[in-house]
Amino acid sequence: IASESPAQGERFDHKRRWPRIPVDLPADLELYRVNNPKLHEEGNAKVDNISMGGAYLSQIHLEKGSIPSDSFSFVLGIDQPRLRDWEAECKIVRLKVNGALTAGIQFVNLSRENKNKIASLIE
């Protein structure tokens, strides 16, 4: 083990494709395994922010209380004013477990109608 740690590189400033809009929305989850979509479970979460390309979820609670060890994706559903009957397939881009389960997600196959609902939040 080196007595001195190597110098840190410059901080990378991440540039998002779309701005994130802060929200506080309850959401429903349906988690399914990529290799066996028939195996699924339900859960819920809170959407802290959302954009045209993804969202950040906190307070994730799943039916079985644990995340699968194999690949999984989920469907996120929101049924609140301005995002009534909103739904998107999602893949996880960042998962954090530190006393609570949080996730950064990317939308997959977001319909034009649901894109327009997110755009209305910006206005």
mmCIF file of C-alpha atoms in Angstrom:
data_model
loop_
_atom_site.group_PDB
_atom_site.id
_atom_site.type_symbol
_atom_site.label_atom_id
_atom_site.label_comp_id
_atom_site.label_asym_id
_atom_site.label_seq_id
_atom_site.Cartn_x
_atom_site.Cartn_y
_atom_site.Cartn_z
ATOM 1 C CA ILE A 1 0.000 0.000 0.000
ATOM 2 C CA ALA A 2 1.444 3.321 -1.020
ATOM 3 C CA SER A 3 2.117 5.758 1.796
ATOM 4 C CA GLU A 4 0.715 8.590 -0.319
ATOM 5 C CA SER A 5 -2.408 8.474 -2.403
ATOM 6 C CA PRO A 6 -2.180 9.550 -6.050
ATOM 7 C CA ALA A 7 -3.300 13.083 -6.919
ATOM 8 C CA GLN A 8 -6.969 13.408 -7.724
ATOM 9 C CA GLY A 9 -7.920 14.249 -11.301
ATOM 10 C CA GLU A 10 -10.071 17.205 -12.219
ATOM 11 C CA ARG A 11 -13.741 17.018 -11.303
ATOM 12 C CA PHE A 12 -15.922 16.051 -14.250
ATOM 13 C CA ASP A 13 -18.930 18.322 -14.674
ATOM 14 C CA HIS A 14 -21.744 16.172 -15.986
ATOM 15 C CA LYS A 15 -23.894 17.855 -18.611
ATOM 16 C CA ARG A 16 -27.444 16.612 -18.886
ATOM 17 C CA ARG A 17 -29.222 16.416 -22.188
ATOM 18 C CA TRP A 18 -32.437 17.711 -20.586
ATOM 19 C CA PRO A 19 -32.896 19.769 -17.428
ATOM 20 C CA ARG A 20 -34.243 17.999 -14.355
ATOM 21 C CA ILE A 21 -37.463 19.394 -12.902
ATOM 22 C CA PRO A 22 -37.807 19.053 -9.120
ATOM 23 C CA VAL A 23 -41.033 17.245 -8.196
ATOM 24 C CA ASP A 24 -42.417 15.332 -5.239
ATOM 25 C CA LEU A 25 -44.605 12.610 -6.727
ATOM 26 C CA PRO A 26 -45.605 9.183 -5.459
ATOM 27 C CA ALA A 27 -45.154 6.475 -8.079
ATOM 28 C CA ASP A 28 -45.891 2.792 -8.568
ATOM 29 C CA LEU A 29 -43.265 0.314 -9.764
ATOM 30 C CA GLU A 30 -43.538 -3.043 -11.451
ATOM 31 C CA LEU A 31 -40.122 -4.681 -11.396
ATOM 32 C CA TYR A 32 -39.472 -7.545 -13.803
ATOM 33 C CA ARG A 33 -36.459 -9.714 -14.540
ATOM 34 C CA VAL A 34 -34.959 -9.271 -17.981
ATOM 35 C CA ASN A 35 -34.358 -13.012 -18.488
ATOM 36 C CA ASN A 36 -37.774 -14.013 -17.143
ATOM 37 C CA PRO A 37 -40.378 -11.215 -17.444
ATOM 38 C CA LYS A 38 -43.059 -13.460 -15.902
ATOM 39 C CA LEU A 39 -41.265 -13.072 -12.561
ATOM 40 C CA HIS A 40 -42.257 -9.632 -11.394
ATOM 41 C CA GLU A 41 -43.085 -7.770 -8.215
ATOM 42 C CA GLU A 42 -44.747 -4.524 -7.339
ATOM 43 C CA GLY A 43 -43.482 -1.619 -5.294
ATOM 44 C CA ASN A 44 -43.609 2.123 -4.902
ATOM 45 C CA ALA A 45 -41.249 5.080 -4.750
ATOM 46 C CA LYS A 46 -41.081 8.846 -4.667
ATOM 47 C CA VAL A 47 -39.987 10.750 -7.784
ATOM 48 C CA ASP A 48 -37.684 13.582 -6.650
ATOM 49 C CA ASN A 49 -36.914 14.973 -10.098
ATOM 50 C CA ILE A 50 -37.783 14.185 -13.691
ATOM 51 C CA SER A 51 -36.658 15.107 -17.212
ATOM 52 C CA MET A 52 -37.483 14.032 -20.749
ATOM 53 C CA GLY A 53 -34.881 11.266 -20.434
ATOM 54 C CA GLY A 54 -35.082 10.009 -16.877
ATOM 55 C CA ALA A 55 -35.788 10.578 -13.204
ATOM 56 C CA TYR A 56 -34.406 10.177 -9.726
ATOM 57 C CA LEU A 57 -36.316 7.914 -7.334
ATOM 58 C CA SER A 58 -36.065 7.769 -3.563
ATOM 59 C CA GLN A 59 -37.886 5.850 -0.844
ATOM 60 C CA ILE A 60 -38.096 2.753 -3.054
ATOM 61 C CA HIS A 61 -40.028 -0.073 -1.420
ATOM 62 C CA LEU A 62 -40.450 -3.438 -3.105
ATOM 63 C CA GLU A 63 -42.936 -6.181 -2.298
ATOM 64 C CA LYS A 64 -40.235 -8.679 -1.296
ATOM 65 C CA GLY A 65 -38.034 -6.072 0.368
ATOM 66 C CA SER A 66 -34.919 -6.830 -1.700
ATOM 67 C CA ILE A 67 -33.601 -6.252 -5.201
ATOM 68 C CA PRO A 68 -32.975 -9.215 -7.519
ATOM 69 C CA SER A 69 -29.411 -10.374 -8.083
ATOM 70 C CA ASP A 70 -29.953 -10.816 -11.834
ATOM 71 C CA SER A 71 -30.699 -8.150 -14.465
ATOM 72 C CA PHE A 72 -33.980 -6.321 -14.028
ATOM 73 C CA SER A 73 -35.943 -3.374 -15.371
ATOM 74 C CA PHE A 74 -39.235 -1.867 -14.345
ATOM 75 C CA VAL A 75 -42.272 0.087 -15.378
ATOM 76 C CA LEU A 76 -42.798 3.360 -13.539
ATOM 77 C CA GLY A 77 -46.346 4.678 -13.240
ATOM 78 C CA ILE A 78 -47.506 8.064 -11.975
ATOM 79 C CA ASP A 79 -51.143 8.980 -11.551
ATOM 80 C CA GLN A 80 -51.086 12.515 -10.190
ATOM 81 C CA PRO A 81 -52.383 15.826 -11.569
ATOM 82 C CA ARG A 82 -50.384 16.954 -14.655
ATOM 83 C CA LEU A 83 -48.990 13.407 -15.030
ATOM 84 C CA ARG A 84 -52.305 11.541 -15.029
ATOM 85 C CA ASP A 85 -51.995 7.934 -16.321
ATOM 86 C CA TRP A 86 -48.281 8.468 -17.037
ATOM 87 C CA GLU A 87 -46.148 5.351 -17.572
ATOM 88 C CA ALA A 88 -42.651 4.516 -18.818
ATOM 89 C CA GLU A 89 -40.411 1.498 -19.143
ATOM 90 C CA CYS A 90 -37.149 2.195 -17.318
ATOM 91 C CA LYS A 91 -33.641 0.939 -16.909
ATOM 92 C CA ILE A 92 -31.491 1.727 -13.925
ATOM 93 C CA VAL A 93 -28.378 3.802 -14.522
ATOM 94 C CA ARG A 94 -27.446 4.319 -10.855
ATOM 95 C CA LEU A 95 -28.577 2.316 -7.843
ATOM 96 C CA LYS A 96 -27.644 3.305 -4.303
ATOM 97 C CA VAL A 97 -28.307 1.381 -1.120
ATOM 98 C CA ASN A 98 -27.285 3.248 2.018
ATOM 99 C CA GLY A 99 -29.982 2.856 4.629
ATOM 100 C CA ALA A 100 -32.525 3.560 1.887
ATOM 101 C CA LEU A 101 -32.847 2.481 -1.725
ATOM 102 C CA THR A 102 -32.544 5.222 -4.376
ATOM 103 C CA ALA A 103 -32.073 5.037 -8.142
ATOM 104 C CA GLY A 104 -31.291 7.159 -11.148
ATOM 105 C CA ILE A 105 -33.311 5.837 -14.065
ATOM 106 C CA GLN A 106 -33.456 6.278 -17.822
ATOM 107 C CA PHE A 107 -36.727 6.061 -19.718
ATOM 108 C CA VAL A 108 -37.072 3.499 -22.487
ATOM 109 C CA ASN A 109 -39.921 3.723 -25.014
ATOM 110 C CA LEU A 110 -41.521 6.896 -23.643
ATOM 111 C CA SER A 111 -44.647 7.727 -25.651
ATOM 112 C CA ARG A 112 -45.122 11.123 -27.319
ATOM 113 C CA GLU A 113 -48.114 11.800 -25.057
ATOM 114 C CA ASN A 114 -46.065 11.124 -21.916
ATOM 115 C CA LYS A 115 -43.183 13.265 -23.237
ATOM 116 C CA ASN A 116 -45.663 16.102 -23.681
ATOM 117 C CA LYS A 117 -46.850 15.695 -20.076
ATOM 118 C CA ILE A 118 -43.270 16.112 -18.828
ATOM 119 C CA ALA A 119 -42.787 19.117 -21.119
ATOM 120 C CA SER A 120 -45.862 20.724 -19.533
ATOM 121 C CA LEU A 121 -44.099 20.642 -16.149
ATOM 122 C CA ILE A 122 -41.394 22.941 -17.536
ATOM 123 C CA GLU A 123 -43.897 25.642 -18.531
#
